């Protein structure tokens, strides 16, 4: 049996296997001493850079010392958009999924605020908050 289409099919498979997949959104490693995380794609954006000054980190750490709650701010450029929930909420959920299993993450005492900006349109984005179970019992939302 001869396969007339075997060469084009082999070529197509070779091209597909060498094409990089869509890049996943940035997810920083959790560092216990950091309160502010900014996606390099936002920080170095040519059209609309986002930079938080060191004052924000200092203010959050002061709030942490006063309240005893571990606050984290995460700004990310979203390349993929969820279809089943708001963008900011989805990115907050992704952050906790990535950080929650890490050894030094305070699973019972945190407030994570995520601001996500769409990669294809910097004028659009979303905000999400994820609270530990210990804070959820206080109806903080």
Coordinates of N, CA, C and O in Angstrom, one line a residue:
X1 N 0.8 -1.2 0.0 CA 0.0 0.0 0.0 C 0.9 1.2 0.0 O 1.8 1.3 0.8
X2 N 0.6 2.2 -0.9 CA 1.4 3.4 -1.0 C 0.6 4.5 -0.3 O -0.6 4.6 -0.4
X3 N 1.4 5.4 0.4 CA 0.8 6.5 1.1 C 1.2 7.8 0.4 O 2.3 8.2 0.5
X4 N 0.3 8.3 -0.4 CA 0.6 9.6 -1.2 C 0.8 10.8 -0.2 O 1.5 11.7 -0.6
X5 N 0.1 10.8 0.9 CA 0.1 11.9 1.8 C 1.1 11.8 2.9 O 1.1 12.6 3.9
X6 N 2.0 10.8 2.9 CA 2.8 10.6 4.1 C 3.9 11.7 4.2 O 4.2 12.1 5.3
X7 N 4.4 12.2 3.2 CA 5.4 13.3 3.3 C 4.8 14.5 3.8 O 5.3 15.1 4.8
X8 N 3.7 15.0 3.2 CA 3.1 16.2 3.7 C 2.6 16.1 5.2 O 2.8 17.0 6.0
X9 N 2.1 14.9 5.5 CA 1.7 14.6 6.9 C 2.9 14.7 7.8 O 2.8 15.3 8.9
X10 N 4.0 14.1 7.5 CA 5.2 14.1 8.3 C 5.7 15.5 8.4 O 6.1 15.9 9.5
X11 N 5.7 16.3 7.4 CA 6.1 17.7 7.5 C 5.2 18.5 8.4 O 5.7 19.2 9.2
X12 N 3.9 18.3 8.3 CA 3.0 19.0 9.2 C 3.2 18.6 10.6 O 3.3 19.5 11.5
X13 N 3.4 17.3 10.9 CA 3.7 16.9 12.3 C 5.0 17.5 12.8 O 5.1 17.9 14.0
X14 N 6.0 17.5 12.0 CA 7.3 18.1 12.4 C 7.1 19.6 12.7 O 7.7 20.1 13.7
X15 N 6.4 20.3 11.9 CA 6.2 21.7 12.1 C 5.4 22.0 13.4 O 5.7 22.8 14.2
X16 N 4.3 21.2 13.6 CA 3.5 21.3 14.9 C 4.3 21.0 16.1 O 4.2 21.7 17.1
X17 N 5.2 20.0 16.0 CA 6.0 19.7 17.2 C 7.1 20.7 17.5 O 7.5 20.8 18.7
X18 N 7.5 21.5 16.5 CA 8.5 22.5 16.8 C 8.0 23.8 17.1 O 8.7 24.7 17.4
X19 N 6.7 24.0 16.9 CA 6.0 25.3 17.2 C 5.8 25.5 18.7 O 5.3 24.6 19.4
X20 N 6.4 26.6 19.3 CA 6.2 26.7 20.7 C 4.7 26.9 21.1 O 4.0 27.6 20.4
X21 N 4.3 26.4 22.2 CA 3.0 26.6 22.7 C 2.8 28.0 23.2 O 3.8 28.7 23.5
X22 N 1.6 28.4 23.4 CA 1.3 29.7 24.0 C 2.0 29.8 25.3 O 1.8 28.8 26.1
X23 N 2.6 30.9 25.6 CA 3.3 31.0 26.9 C 2.3 31.1 28.0 O 1.3 31.9 27.9
X24 N 2.5 30.5 29.1 CA 1.6 30.6 30.2 C 1.9 31.9 30.9 O 2.9 32.5 30.7
X25 N 0.9 32.4 31.6 CA 1.1 33.7 32.4 C 2.1 33.5 33.4 O 2.3 32.4 34.0
X26 N 2.8 34.6 33.7 CA 3.9 34.6 34.7 C 3.4 34.3 36.1 O 2.3 34.7 36.5
X27 N 4.1 33.4 36.7 CA 3.8 33.1 38.1 C 5.1 33.1 38.9 O 6.0 32.3 38.7
X28 N 5.2 34.1 39.8 CA 6.5 34.2 40.6 C 6.6 33.1 41.6 O 5.6 32.6 42.1
X29 N 7.8 32.8 42.0 CA 8.0 31.9 43.1 C 7.7 32.7 44.4 O 7.9 33.9 44.5
X30 N 7.1 32.0 45.4 CA 6.8 32.7 46.6 C 8.0 32.9 47.4 O 8.8 31.9 47.6
X31 N 8.3 34.1 47.9 CA 9.4 34.4 48.7 C 8.8 35.1 50.0 O 8.1 36.1 49.9
X32 N 9.0 34.4 51.2 CA 8.3 34.9 52.4 C 8.6 36.4 52.7 O 7.7 37.0 53.3
X33 N 9.7 37.0 52.3 CA 10.0 38.4 52.7 C 9.4 39.3 51.6 O 9.5 40.5 51.9
X34 N 8.9 38.9 50.5 CA 8.3 39.8 49.5 C 6.8 39.9 49.7 O 6.1 38.9 49.9
X35 N 6.3 41.1 49.6 CA 4.9 41.4 49.6 C 4.3 41.8 48.3 O 3.2 41.7 48.0
X36 N 5.2 42.3 47.4 CA 4.8 42.8 46.1 C 5.5 42.1 45.0 O 6.7 41.9 45.0
X37 N 4.7 41.6 44.0 CA 5.2 40.8 42.9 C 4.7 41.5 41.6 O 3.5 41.6 41.5
X38 N 5.6 41.9 40.7 CA 5.2 42.5 39.4 C 5.7 41.7 38.3 O 6.9 41.5 38.2
X39 N 4.9 41.3 37.4 CA 5.2 40.6 36.2 C 6.2 41.4 35.3 O 5.9 42.6 35.1
X40 N 7.3 40.9 35.0 CA 8.3 41.6 34.1 C 7.6 42.1 32.8 O 8.0 43.2 32.3
X41 N 6.6 41.4 32.3 CA 6.0 41.9 31.1 C 5.2 43.2 31.3 O 5.1 44.0 30.4
X42 N 4.8 43.4 32.6 CA 4.1 44.7 32.9 C 5.2 45.8 33.2 O 5.1 46.9 32.7
X43 N 6.2 45.4 33.9 CA 7.3 46.4 34.3 C 8.0 46.9 33.1 O 8.4 48.1 33.1
X44 N 8.2 46.1 32.1 CA 9.0 46.5 30.9 C 8.2 46.7 29.7 O 8.7 46.7 28.6
X45 N 6.9 46.8 29.9 CA 6.0 47.1 28.7 C 6.4 48.4 28.0 O 6.6 49.4 28.7
X46 N 6.4 48.3 26.7 CA 6.8 49.5 25.9 C 5.6 50.5 25.9 O 5.8 51.7 25.8
X47 N 4.4 50.0 25.8 CA 3.2 50.8 25.7 C 2.7 51.4 27.0 O 2.2 52.5 27.1
X48 N 2.7 50.6 28.1 CA 2.1 51.0 29.3 C 2.8 50.3 30.5 O 2.2 49.3 31.1
X49 N 4.0 50.7 30.8 CA 4.7 50.0 31.9 C 4.1 50.3 33.3 O 3.5 51.3 33.5
X50 N 4.2 49.3 34.1 CA 3.6 49.4 35.5 C 4.8 49.2 36.5 O 5.5 48.2 36.4
X51 N 5.0 50.1 37.4 CA 6.0 50.0 38.4 C 5.5 50.4 39.7 O 4.8 51.4 39.8
X52 N 5.7 49.6 40.7 CA 5.3 50.0 42.1 C 6.6 50.4 42.8 O 7.6 49.7 42.7
X53 N 6.6 51.5 43.4 CA 7.7 52.0 44.2 C 8.0 51.2 45.4 O 7.1 50.4 45.9
X54 N 9.1 51.3 46.0 CA 9.4 50.6 47.3 C 8.5 51.0 48.4 O 8.4 50.3 49.4
X55 N 7.9 52.2 48.3 CA 6.9 52.6 49.3 C 5.8 51.6 49.5 O 5.3 51.4 50.6
X56 N 5.3 51.0 48.4 CA 4.2 50.1 48.6 C 4.6 48.9 49.4 O 3.9 48.4 50.3
X57 N 5.8 48.3 49.1 CA 6.3 47.2 49.9 C 6.4 47.6 51.4 O 6.0 46.8 52.3
X58 N 6.9 48.8 51.6 CA 7.1 49.2 53.0 C 5.8 49.4 53.7 O 5.6 49.0 54.9
X59 N 4.8 50.0 53.0 CA 3.4 50.2 53.6 C 2.8 48.8 53.9 O 2.1 48.7 54.9
X60 N 2.9 47.9 53.0 CA 2.3 46.6 53.2 C 3.0 45.9 54.4 O 2.3 45.3 55.2
X61 N 4.3 46.0 54.5 CA 5.0 45.3 55.6 C 4.6 46.0 57.0 O 4.4 45.3 58.0
X62 N 4.4 47.3 56.9 CA 3.9 48.0 58.2 C 2.5 47.5 58.5 O 2.2 47.3 59.7
X63 N 1.6 47.3 57.5 CA 0.3 46.8 57.7 C 0.3 45.4 58.3 O -0.4 45.1 59.2
X64 N 1.2 44.6 57.7 CA 1.4 43.2 58.2 C 1.8 43.2 59.7 O 1.2 42.5 60.5
X65 N 2.8 44.1 60.1 CA 3.2 44.1 61.5 C 2.1 44.6 62.4 O 2.0 44.0 63.5
X66 N 1.3 45.5 61.9 CA 0.2 46.0 62.8 C -1.0 45.0 62.9 O -1.5 44.9 64.0
X67 N -1.3 44.4 61.8 CA -2.5 43.5 61.8 C -2.3 42.1 62.1 O -3.2 41.3 62.4
X68 N -1.0 41.6 61.8 CA -0.7 40.2 61.9 C -1.1 39.4 60.7 O -1.0 38.2 60.7
X69 N -1.7 40.1 59.7 CA -2.1 39.4 58.5 C -1.0 39.5 57.4 O -0.4 40.6 57.3
X70 N -0.8 38.5 56.7 CA 0.2 38.5 55.6 C -0.4 39.0 54.3 O -1.3 38.2 53.7
X71 N -0.1 40.2 53.9 CA -0.7 40.7 52.7 C 0.3 40.6 51.5 O 1.5 40.8 51.7
X72 N -0.3 40.2 50.3 CA 0.5 40.1 49.1 C -0.2 40.8 48.0 O -1.4 40.7 47.8
X73 N 0.6 41.5 47.1 CA 0.0 42.1 45.9 C 0.8 41.5 44.7 O 2.0 41.5 44.7
X74 N 0.0 41.1 43.8 CA 0.5 40.4 42.6 C -0.1 41.1 41.4 O -1.3 41.1 41.2
X75 N 0.8 41.7 40.5 CA 0.3 42.3 39.2 C 0.9 41.4 38.1 O 2.1 41.1 38.0
X76 N 0.0 41.0 37.2 CA 0.3 40.1 36.1 C -0.3 40.5 34.8 O -1.4 41.0 34.8
X77 N 0.4 40.3 33.7 CA -0.1 40.4 32.4 C -0.7 39.1 32.0 O -0.1 38.1 31.9
X78 N -2.0 39.1 31.7 CA -2.8 37.9 31.4 C -2.8 37.7 29.9 O -3.3 38.4 29.1
X79 N -2.1 36.6 29.5 CA -2.1 36.2 28.1 C -3.3 35.3 27.8 O -3.8 35.2 26.7
X80 N -3.7 34.5 28.8 CA -4.8 33.6 28.6 C -6.0 34.2 29.5 O -5.8 34.7 30.6
X81 N -7.2 34.1 28.9 CA -8.3 34.7 29.6 C -9.3 33.5 30.0 O -9.6 32.7 29.1
X82 N -9.7 33.4 31.2 CA -10.6 32.4 31.6 C -12.0 32.6 31.0 O -12.3 33.8 30.7
X83 N -12.7 31.6 30.9 CA -14.1 31.8 30.3 C -15.2 31.6 31.4 O -16.3 31.9 31.2
X84 N -14.8 31.0 32.5 CA -15.8 30.7 33.6 C -15.8 31.6 34.8 O -16.6 31.4 35.7
X85 N -14.9 32.5 34.8 CA -14.8 33.5 36.0 C -14.1 34.7 35.6 O -13.4 34.8 34.6
X86 N -14.3 35.8 36.4 CA -13.6 37.1 36.1 C -12.1 36.9 36.1 O -11.5 36.1 36.8
X87 N -11.4 37.7 35.2 CA -10.0 37.6 35.1 C -9.2 37.7 36.4 O -8.3 36.8 36.6
X88 N -9.4 38.7 37.2 CA -8.7 38.8 38.4 C -8.9 37.7 39.4 O -7.9 37.2 40.0
X89 N -10.1 37.2 39.5 CA -10.4 36.1 40.4 C -9.7 34.8 39.9 O -9.1 34.1 40.7
X90 N -9.7 34.6 38.6 CA -9.0 33.4 38.0 C -7.5 33.5 38.3 O -6.9 32.5 38.7
X91 N -6.9 34.7 38.2 CA -5.4 34.8 38.4 C -5.1 34.7 39.9 O -4.1 34.1 40.3
X92 N -6.0 35.1 40.8 CA -5.8 35.0 42.2 C -5.9 33.5 42.6 O -5.1 33.0 43.4
X93 N -6.8 32.8 42.0 CA -6.9 31.3 42.2 C -5.7 30.6 41.7 O -5.2 29.7 42.4
X94 N -5.2 31.0 40.6 CA -3.9 30.4 40.0 C -2.7 30.7 41.0 O -1.9 29.8 41.2
X95 N -2.7 31.9 41.5 CA -1.6 32.2 42.4 C -1.6 31.3 43.7 O -0.6 30.8 44.1
X96 N -2.8 31.2 44.2 CA -2.9 30.3 45.5 C -2.6 28.9 45.1 O -2.0 28.2 45.9
X97 N -3.1 28.4 44.0 CA -2.8 27.0 43.6 C -1.3 26.8 43.5 O -0.7 25.8 43.8
X98 N -0.5 27.8 43.0 CA 0.9 27.7 42.9 C 1.6 27.9 44.2 O 2.6 27.2 44.5
X99 N 1.2 28.8 45.0 CA 1.9 29.2 46.3 C 1.4 28.3 47.4 O 2.2 28.1 48.4
X100 N 0.2 27.9 47.4 CA -0.4 27.2 48.6 C 0.3 26.0 49.1 O 0.3 25.7 50.3
X101 N 1.0 25.3 48.2 CA 1.7 24.1 48.6 C 3.2 24.3 48.9 O 3.9 23.4 49.3
X102 N 3.6 25.6 48.8 CA 5.0 25.9 49.1 C 5.2 25.9 50.6 O 4.3 26.4 51.4
X103 N 6.3 25.5 51.0 CA 6.7 25.2 52.5 C 6.4 26.4 53.4 O 5.8 26.3 54.4
X104 N 6.8 27.6 52.9 CA 6.8 28.8 53.8 C 5.5 29.7 53.6 O 5.4 30.7 54.2
X105 N 4.6 29.2 52.8 CA 3.4 30.0 52.5 C 2.4 30.0 53.7 O 2.1 28.9 54.2
X106 N 2.0 31.1 54.2 CA 1.1 31.1 55.4 C -0.4 30.8 55.0 O -1.2 31.7 55.0
X107 N -0.7 29.5 54.8 CA -2.0 29.1 54.3 C -3.2 29.6 55.1 O -4.3 29.8 54.6
X108 N -3.0 29.7 56.4 CA -4.1 30.1 57.3 C -4.2 31.6 57.7 O -5.0 32.0 58.5
X109 N -3.3 32.4 57.0 CA -3.3 33.8 57.4 C -2.7 34.7 56.3 O -1.6 35.2 56.4
X110 N -3.5 34.8 55.2 CA -3.0 35.7 54.1 C -4.2 36.4 53.5 O -5.4 36.0 53.5
X111 N -3.9 37.5 52.8 CA -4.8 38.2 51.9 C -4.0 38.5 50.7 O -3.0 39.2 50.7
X112 N -4.4 37.9 49.5 CA -3.7 38.1 48.3 C -4.6 39.0 47.4 O -5.8 38.7 47.1
X113 N -4.0 40.1 46.9 CA -4.7 41.0 45.9 C -4.0 40.8 44.6 O -2.8 41.1 44.5
X114 N -4.7 40.5 43.6 CA -4.2 40.3 42.2 C -4.8 41.3 41.3 O -6.0 41.3 41.2
X115 N -4.0 42.0 40.6 CA -4.4 42.8 39.5 C -3.9 42.2 38.2 O -2.7 42.1 38.0
X116 N -4.8 41.9 37.3 CA -4.4 41.3 36.0 C -4.8 42.2 34.9 O -5.9 42.7 34.8
X117 N -3.8 42.5 34.0 CA -4.1 43.3 32.8 C -4.0 42.4 31.6 O -3.1 41.6 31.5
X118 N -4.9 42.6 30.7 CA -4.9 41.8 29.5 C -3.8 42.1 28.6 O -3.5 43.3 28.3
X119 N -3.1 41.1 28.0 CA -1.9 41.4 27.2 C -2.3 42.0 25.9 O -1.6 42.9 25.4
X120 N -3.5 41.7 25.3 CA -3.9 42.2 24.0 C -4.5 43.6 24.1 O -4.7 44.3 23.1
X121 N -4.9 44.0 25.3 CA -5.5 45.3 25.5 C -5.2 45.8 26.9 O -5.9 45.5 27.9
X122 N -4.2 46.7 27.0 CA -3.8 47.2 28.4 C -4.9 48.0 29.1 O -4.7 48.3 30.2
X123 N -5.9 48.4 28.4 CA -7.0 49.2 29.0 C -8.0 48.3 29.7 O -8.9 48.7 30.4
X124 N -7.8 46.9 29.6 CA -8.8 46.0 30.2 C -8.0 45.1 31.2 O -6.9 44.7 30.9
X125 N -8.7 44.7 32.2 CA -8.1 43.8 33.2 C -9.1 43.5 34.2 O -10.3 43.6 34.1
X126 N -8.6 43.0 35.4 CA -9.5 42.7 36.5 C -8.7 42.6 37.8 O -7.5 42.5 37.8
X127 N -9.5 42.6 38.8 CA -9.0 42.6 40.2 C -9.6 41.3 40.9 O -10.7 41.0 40.7
X128 N -8.7 40.6 41.6 CA -9.2 39.5 42.4 C -8.6 39.5 43.7 O -7.4 39.9 43.9
X129 N -9.3 39.0 44.7 CA -8.8 38.9 46.1 C -9.0 37.4 46.5 O -10.1 36.8 46.3
X130 N -8.0 36.9 47.2 CA -8.2 35.5 47.7 C -7.7 35.6 49.2 O -6.6 36.1 49.5
X131 N -8.6 35.2 50.1 CA -8.4 35.3 51.5 C -8.2 33.9 52.1 O -8.9 32.9 51.7
X132 N -7.4 33.7 53.1 CA -7.2 32.4 53.8 C -8.5 32.1 54.5 O -9.3 33.0 54.8
X133 N -8.7 30.9 54.8 CA -9.9 30.5 55.5 C -10.0 31.2 56.9 O -11.1 31.5 57.3
X134 N -8.9 31.5 57.5 CA -8.9 32.2 58.8 C -9.5 33.6 58.7 O -10.1 34.1 59.6
X135 N -9.3 34.2 57.5 CA -9.8 35.6 57.3 C -11.3 35.5 56.8 O -12.0 36.4 57.0
X136 N -11.6 34.5 56.1 CA -12.9 34.4 55.5 C -14.0 34.3 56.6 O -15.1 34.8 56.4
X137 N -13.7 33.8 57.7 CA -14.7 33.7 58.8 C -15.1 35.0 59.3 O -16.1 35.1 60.0
X138 N -14.3 36.1 59.0 CA -14.7 37.4 59.5 C -15.5 38.2 58.4 O -15.8 39.3 58.6
X139 N -15.9 37.5 57.4 CA -16.7 38.1 56.3 C -16.0 39.3 55.7 O -16.6 40.3 55.4
X140 N -14.7 39.2 55.5 CA -13.9 40.2 54.8 C -13.9 39.9 53.4 O -13.5 38.8 53.0
X141 N -14.5 40.8 52.5 CA -14.5 40.5 51.1 C -14.4 41.8 50.3 O -14.6 42.9 50.8

